[in-house]
Tab-separated table of C-alpha atoms in Angstrom:
chain	number	residue	atom	x	y	z
A	1006	TYR	CA	108.515	113.998	101.310
A	1007	ALA	CA	105.776	112.953	98.927
A	1008	VAL	CA	102.780	111.321	100.580
A	1009	ILE	CA	101.442	109.750	97.405
A	1010	ARG	CA	103.405	108.794	94.311
A	1011	ASP	CA	101.822	107.268	91.214
A	1012	GLY	CA	98.535	106.871	93.108
A	1013	LYS	CA	100.177	104.830	95.900
A	1014	PHE	CA	101.226	105.698	99.430
A	1015	THR	CA	104.909	106.281	100.042
A	1016	VAL	CA	106.530	105.349	103.342
A	1017	SER	CA	106.085	108.967	104.414
A	1018	GLY	CA	102.400	108.786	103.495
A	1019	PHE	CA	101.961	105.521	105.342
A	1020	LEU	CA	103.560	107.013	108.448
A	1021	ALA	CA	101.394	110.135	108.091
A	1022	ILE	CA	98.272	107.963	108.154
A	1023	PHE	CA	99.477	106.321	111.362
A	1024	ASP	CA	100.123	109.769	112.809
A	1025	VAL	CA	96.559	110.864	112.013
A	1026	PHE	CA	95.040	107.833	113.731
A	1027	ILE	CA	97.263	108.272	116.763
A	1028	THR	CA	96.513	111.995	117.108
A	1029	GLN	CA	92.783	111.198	116.854
A	1030	ASN	CA	93.279	108.730	119.725
A	1031	ARG	CA	92.275	105.842	117.452
A	1032	LEU	CA	95.165	103.646	118.536
A	1033	GLU	CA	93.338	100.430	117.674
A	1034	VAL	CA	93.701	101.094	113.925
A	1035	PRO	CA	97.521	101.154	113.754
A	1036	TRP	CA	97.676	98.166	116.105
A	1037	LYS	CA	95.237	96.188	113.948
A	1038	ILE	CA	97.439	96.868	110.948
A	1039	LEU	CA	100.618	95.948	112.818
A	1040	ARG	CA	99.026	92.767	114.174
A	1041	TYR	CA	97.859	91.822	110.684
A	1042	PHE	CA	101.494	91.932	109.600
A	1043	HIS	CA	102.580	89.872	112.656
A	1044	TYR	CA	104.172	92.581	114.799
A	1045	ASP	CA	104.099	92.038	118.580
A	1046	ASP	CA	103.669	94.547	121.438
A	1047	ASP	CA	107.349	95.530	121.184
A	1048	LEU	CA	107.072	96.039	117.405
A	1049	ASN	CA	109.161	92.969	116.694
A	1050	LEU	CA	108.173	91.103	113.574
A	1051	GLU	CA	107.055	87.575	114.410
A	1052	ILE	CA	107.862	85.446	111.410
A	1053	PRO	CA	105.774	82.253	111.365
A	1054	GLU	CA	107.834	79.086	111.813
A	1055	ASP	CA	106.532	77.588	108.568
A	1056	VAL	CA	108.180	80.478	106.727
A	1057	THR	CA	111.591	80.084	108.351
A	1058	SER	CA	111.857	76.325	108.714
A	1059	PRO	CA	113.439	74.352	105.891
A	1060	PRO	CA	110.948	72.544	103.665
A	1061	SER	CA	110.480	68.848	104.221
A	1062	ALA	CA	111.634	66.378	101.588
A	1063	GLU	CA	107.982	65.691	100.755
A	1064	HIS	CA	107.285	69.402	100.282
A	1065	THR	CA	110.450	69.974	98.236
A	1066	ALA	CA	109.595	67.217	95.769
A	1067	SER	CA	106.244	68.732	94.893
A	1068	ALA	CA	107.048	72.414	95.469
A	1069	SER	CA	107.481	73.302	91.823
A	1070	ASP	CA	104.065	71.862	91.011
A	1071	GLU	CA	102.128	73.473	93.872
A	1072	TYR	CA	103.839	76.659	95.006
A	1073	PRO	CA	105.317	79.604	93.161
A	1074	ALA	CA	108.924	80.429	93.986
A	1075	LEU	CA	111.267	83.316	93.320
A	1076	SER	CA	113.519	82.854	90.345
A	1077	SER	CA	117.248	83.356	90.678
A	1078	SER	CA	117.014	86.702	88.884
A	1079	ALA	CA	114.170	87.822	91.185
A	1080	ARG	CA	116.282	86.958	94.248
A	1081	LYS	CA	119.220	88.919	92.820
A	1082	PHE	CA	116.947	91.885	92.078
A	1083	LEU	CA	115.438	91.925	95.597
A	1084	THR	CA	118.861	91.512	97.185
A	1085	ALA	CA	120.180	94.466	95.163
A	1086	ILE	CA	117.194	96.597	96.236
A	1087	PHE	CA	117.790	95.648	99.880
A	1088	HIS	CA	121.467	96.594	99.690
A	1089	GLN	CA	120.593	99.833	97.915
A	1090	PHE	CA	118.622	100.950	100.977
A	1091	ASP	CA	120.920	99.432	103.630
A	1092	SER	CA	122.974	102.630	103.810
A	1093	ASP	CA	125.154	101.528	106.744
A	1094	ASN	CA	125.669	97.998	105.359
A	1095	ASP	CA	124.629	96.318	108.611
A	1096	GLY	CA	122.289	93.816	106.948
A	1097	VAL	CA	119.215	95.440	108.551
A	1098	LEU	CA	116.827	98.032	107.131
A	1099	SER	CA	116.315	100.641	109.811
A	1100	THR	CA	113.996	103.633	109.747
A	1101	GLU	CA	116.973	105.821	108.869
A	1102	ASP	CA	117.738	103.589	105.877
A	1103	ILE	CA	114.292	103.899	104.329
A	1104	LEU	CA	113.292	107.490	105.147
């Protein structure tokens, strides 16, 4: 697998970096990265409640003025990409799906 493509890390490259830190016994680096992206000790993604809770009526009224949002075509595009990689069609992207 390619480690770098178009000057950017691939998933394989990203995992290789983690492997280097772990083999050098620098376990704090991967954990800092995982914590930054809200993963817990069991590697479960902790999604903040403000992301998953429905917007309030007050927020919805002013959302178009204050916050960017995905367009319908962007949602369709991202959904298609997700399904492209969800090889077993279980609605979850596993390691096997993306490697």
